[in-house]
């Protein structure tokens, strides 16, 4: 019996524990109106996003993308709005930002040698690549908050 209690407590703790990478996706929800999805489509366009997926009229899903080139590394922001087809509808909004693959600069040659040249091995240019990765949502989280305020009723952030 005690083992079953410990197992139950461990299961509850696992469900209640927030994943370590949960800070890189912003989640919010609000009560949906009849026009929440259409309002979201107009709102993301006014924020500078391009709608890449739209499924439905009053219920469905919308996904929008925006390129951010304002830092040392380009990134793409994604807003996803979902209005389920259930009674007592709630709209769900997620915001995430993905850093693009980057290429580190190739080391430069120091220039022509002065004086007596010494033989040195030819440096092999190295290129270091990193794949796309999710980063802090930053401005995308702000856009998601504004979207919920503009198109939903009584929005709240989700942990």
mmCIF file of C-alpha atoms in Angstrom:
data_model
loop_
_atom_site.group_PDB
_atom_site.id
_atom_site.type_symbol
_atom_site.label_atom_id
_atom_site.label_comp_id
_atom_site.label_asym_id
_atom_site.label_seq_id
_atom_site.Cartn_x
_atom_site.Cartn_y
_atom_site.Cartn_z
ATOM 1 C CA UNK A 1 0.000 0.000 0.000
ATOM 2 C CA UNK A 2 2.797 2.400 0.884
ATOM 3 C CA UNK A 3 4.479 1.667 -2.469
ATOM 4 C CA UNK A 4 1.286 2.595 -4.301
ATOM 5 C CA UNK A 5 1.145 5.913 -2.429
ATOM 6 C CA UNK A 6 4.761 6.678 -3.288
ATOM 7 C CA UNK A 7 4.132 5.808 -6.917
ATOM 8 C CA UNK A 8 1.068 8.064 -6.965
ATOM 9 C CA UNK A 9 2.987 10.955 -5.416
ATOM 10 C CA UNK A 10 5.821 10.507 -7.914
ATOM 11 C CA UNK A 11 3.334 10.551 -10.795
ATOM 12 C CA UNK A 12 1.730 13.751 -9.502
ATOM 13 C CA UNK A 13 5.129 15.386 -9.074
ATOM 14 C CA UNK A 14 6.071 14.453 -12.634
ATOM 15 C CA UNK A 15 2.863 16.013 -13.944
ATOM 16 C CA UNK A 16 3.285 19.163 -11.864
ATOM 17 C CA UNK A 17 6.944 19.712 -12.715
ATOM 18 C CA UNK A 18 7.453 22.254 -15.441
ATOM 19 C CA UNK A 19 9.879 21.158 -18.165
ATOM 20 C CA UNK A 20 13.237 22.929 -18.149
ATOM 21 C CA UNK A 21 12.782 24.247 -21.685
ATOM 22 C CA UNK A 22 9.279 25.560 -20.975
ATOM 23 C CA UNK A 23 10.539 29.141 -20.878
ATOM 24 C CA UNK A 24 11.120 29.142 -24.626
ATOM 25 C CA UNK A 25 7.428 28.894 -25.579
ATOM 26 C CA UNK A 26 4.860 31.451 -24.440
ATOM 27 C CA UNK A 27 1.350 30.101 -23.875
ATOM 28 C CA UNK A 28 -1.874 31.985 -23.130
ATOM 29 C CA UNK A 29 -5.592 31.365 -23.319
ATOM 30 C CA UNK A 30 -8.738 33.442 -23.318
ATOM 31 C CA UNK A 31 -12.421 33.073 -23.861
ATOM 32 C CA UNK A 32 -13.188 33.046 -27.565
ATOM 33 C CA UNK A 33 -15.876 35.046 -29.284
ATOM 34 C CA UNK A 34 -17.543 34.259 -32.583
ATOM 35 C CA UNK A 35 -14.964 36.415 -34.390
ATOM 36 C CA UNK A 36 -11.793 35.553 -32.395
ATOM 37 C CA UNK A 37 -10.108 33.615 -35.202
ATOM 38 C CA UNK A 38 -10.827 36.274 -37.849
ATOM 39 C CA UNK A 39 -9.710 38.984 -35.410
ATOM 40 C CA UNK A 40 -6.490 37.027 -34.832
ATOM 41 C CA UNK A 41 -5.856 36.888 -38.565
ATOM 42 C CA UNK A 42 -6.104 40.682 -38.813
ATOM 43 C CA UNK A 43 -4.084 41.225 -35.620
ATOM 44 C CA UNK A 44 -1.100 39.086 -36.657
ATOM 45 C CA UNK A 45 -0.974 40.939 -39.980
ATOM 46 C CA UNK A 46 -0.919 44.270 -38.127
ATOM 47 C CA UNK A 47 1.991 42.968 -35.982
ATOM 48 C CA UNK A 48 4.010 42.247 -39.146
ATOM 49 C CA UNK A 49 3.440 38.484 -39.372
ATOM 50 C CA UNK A 50 2.573 36.544 -42.501
ATOM 51 C CA UNK A 51 -0.187 33.947 -42.141
ATOM 52 C CA UNK A 52 1.197 30.578 -43.256
ATOM 53 C CA UNK A 53 -1.741 28.391 -42.230
ATOM 54 C CA UNK A 54 -5.418 29.191 -41.770
ATOM 55 C CA UNK A 55 -7.983 26.459 -41.233
ATOM 56 C CA UNK A 56 -11.524 27.479 -40.563
ATOM 57 C CA UNK A 57 -13.835 30.426 -40.251
ATOM 58 C CA UNK A 58 -14.965 30.853 -36.643
ATOM 59 C CA UNK A 59 -13.238 27.708 -35.346
ATOM 60 C CA UNK A 60 -9.921 26.221 -36.366
ATOM 61 C CA UNK A 61 -6.238 27.057 -36.367
ATOM 62 C CA UNK A 62 -4.080 29.914 -37.580
ATOM 63 C CA UNK A 63 -0.268 29.947 -37.788
ATOM 64 C CA UNK A 64 1.747 33.049 -38.631
ATOM 65 C CA UNK A 65 5.452 33.726 -39.118
ATOM 66 C CA UNK A 66 7.661 36.808 -38.863
ATOM 67 C CA UNK A 67 11.395 37.250 -39.487
ATOM 68 C CA UNK A 68 13.442 39.153 -36.900
ATOM 69 C CA UNK A 69 16.786 40.490 -38.158
ATOM 70 C CA UNK A 70 17.397 42.897 -35.293
ATOM 71 C CA UNK A 71 20.140 41.021 -33.454
ATOM 72 C CA UNK A 72 23.422 39.272 -34.131
ATOM 73 C CA UNK A 73 21.495 36.245 -35.347
ATOM 74 C CA UNK A 74 18.355 36.129 -37.466
ATOM 75 C CA UNK A 75 15.325 34.401 -35.995
ATOM 76 C CA UNK A 76 11.758 33.604 -36.944
ATOM 77 C CA UNK A 77 8.792 34.193 -34.684
ATOM 78 C CA UNK A 78 5.736 31.959 -34.821
ATOM 79 C CA UNK A 79 2.281 32.665 -33.427
ATOM 80 C CA UNK A 80 -0.272 29.869 -33.343
ATOM 81 C CA UNK A 81 -3.925 30.517 -32.513
ATOM 82 C CA UNK A 82 -6.324 27.653 -31.945
ATOM 83 C CA UNK A 83 -10.068 27.919 -31.387
ATOM 84 C CA UNK A 84 -11.436 24.404 -30.693
ATOM 85 C CA UNK A 85 -14.875 23.350 -31.865
ATOM 86 C CA UNK A 86 -16.183 22.791 -28.332
ATOM 87 C CA UNK A 87 -18.961 24.505 -26.416
ATOM 88 C CA UNK A 88 -17.646 27.116 -23.976
ATOM 89 C CA UNK A 89 -14.840 27.745 -26.403
ATOM 90 C CA UNK A 90 -11.449 28.908 -25.233
ATOM 91 C CA UNK A 91 -8.851 30.248 -27.636
ATOM 92 C CA UNK A 92 -5.248 29.137 -27.152
ATOM 93 C CA UNK A 93 -2.267 31.200 -28.308
ATOM 94 C CA UNK A 94 1.372 30.108 -28.388
ATOM 95 C CA UNK A 95 4.374 32.208 -29.315
ATOM 96 C CA UNK A 96 7.833 30.861 -30.048
ATOM 97 C CA UNK A 97 11.016 32.070 -31.685
ATOM 98 C CA UNK A 98 13.487 29.907 -33.603
ATOM 99 C CA UNK A 99 17.058 31.088 -34.242
ATOM 100 C CA UNK A 100 18.213 30.358 -37.760
ATOM 101 C CA UNK A 101 21.204 28.220 -38.618
ATOM 102 C CA UNK A 102 24.277 30.341 -38.330
ATOM 103 C CA UNK A 103 27.659 30.236 -39.883
ATOM 104 C CA UNK A 104 30.662 31.498 -38.006
ATOM 105 C CA UNK A 105 33.060 33.643 -40.074
ATOM 106 C CA UNK A 106 36.081 31.992 -41.610
ATOM 107 C CA UNK A 107 39.282 33.120 -39.863
ATOM 108 C CA UNK A 108 41.152 35.743 -41.854
ATOM 109 C CA UNK A 109 44.750 35.362 -42.992
ATOM 110 C CA UNK A 110 47.174 37.646 -41.146
ATOM 111 C CA UNK A 111 48.563 39.101 -44.400
ATOM 112 C CA UNK A 112 51.898 38.765 -46.188
ATOM 113 C CA UNK A 113 54.859 37.923 -43.956
ATOM 114 C CA UNK A 114 57.542 40.539 -43.410
ATOM 115 C CA UNK A 115 61.220 39.666 -43.327
ATOM 116 C CA UNK A 116 62.403 36.110 -43.864
ATOM 117 C CA UNK A 117 59.438 33.784 -44.416
ATOM 118 C CA UNK A 118 59.177 30.796 -42.131
ATOM 119 C CA UNK A 119 57.394 27.734 -43.388
ATOM 120 C CA UNK A 120 54.141 27.240 -41.556
ATOM 121 C CA UNK A 121 51.336 24.870 -42.320
ATOM 122 C CA UNK A 122 48.530 26.323 -44.369
ATOM 123 C CA UNK A 123 45.606 27.007 -42.065
ATOM 124 C CA UNK A 124 42.507 25.092 -42.972
ATOM 125 C CA UNK A 125 39.485 27.370 -42.887
ATOM 126 C CA UNK A 126 36.921 25.983 -40.506
ATOM 127 C CA UNK A 127 33.244 26.672 -40.645
ATOM 128 C CA UNK A 128 31.134 26.021 -37.613
ATOM 129 C CA UNK A 129 27.438 25.552 -38.179
ATOM 130 C CA UNK A 130 24.669 25.381 -35.681
ATOM 131 C CA UNK A 131 21.215 24.100 -36.431
ATOM 132 C CA UNK A 132 17.981 25.979 -35.792
ATOM 133 C CA UNK A 133 17.113 26.150 -32.114
ATOM 134 C CA UNK A 134 14.302 27.526 -30.017
ATOM 135 C CA UNK A 135 15.232 30.672 -28.083
ATOM 136 C CA UNK A 136 13.434 32.957 -25.648
ATOM 137 C CA UNK A 137 10.229 34.198 -27.300
ATOM 138 C CA UNK A 138 10.909 37.843 -26.350
ATOM 139 C CA UNK A 139 8.953 40.065 -28.765
ATOM 140 C CA UNK A 140 6.808 37.126 -29.912
ATOM 141 C CA UNK A 141 5.499 36.735 -26.344
ATOM 142 C CA UNK A 142 4.518 40.420 -26.359
ATOM 143 C CA UNK A 143 2.685 39.956 -29.644
ATOM 144 C CA UNK A 144 0.880 36.892 -28.256
ATOM 145 C CA UNK A 145 -0.196 38.874 -25.165
ATOM 146 C CA UNK A 146 -1.514 41.719 -27.326
ATOM 147 C CA UNK A 147 -3.334 39.214 -29.541
ATOM 148 C CA UNK A 148 -5.118 37.677 -26.541
ATOM 149 C CA UNK A 149 -6.058 41.129 -25.218
ATOM 150 C CA UNK A 150 -7.346 42.255 -28.605
ATOM 151 C CA UNK A 151 -9.220 39.131 -29.737
ATOM 152 C CA UNK A 152 -10.102 37.167 -26.591
ATOM 153 C CA UNK A 153 -12.029 37.649 -23.368
ATOM 154 C CA UNK A 154 -10.221 37.548 -20.016
ATOM 155 C CA UNK A 155 -6.886 36.149 -21.168
ATOM 156 C CA UNK A 156 -4.455 34.381 -18.840
ATOM 157 C CA UNK A 157 -0.905 33.129 -19.226
ATOM 158 C CA UNK A 158 -0.374 29.394 -19.015
ATOM 159 C CA UNK A 159 2.649 27.996 -17.186
#
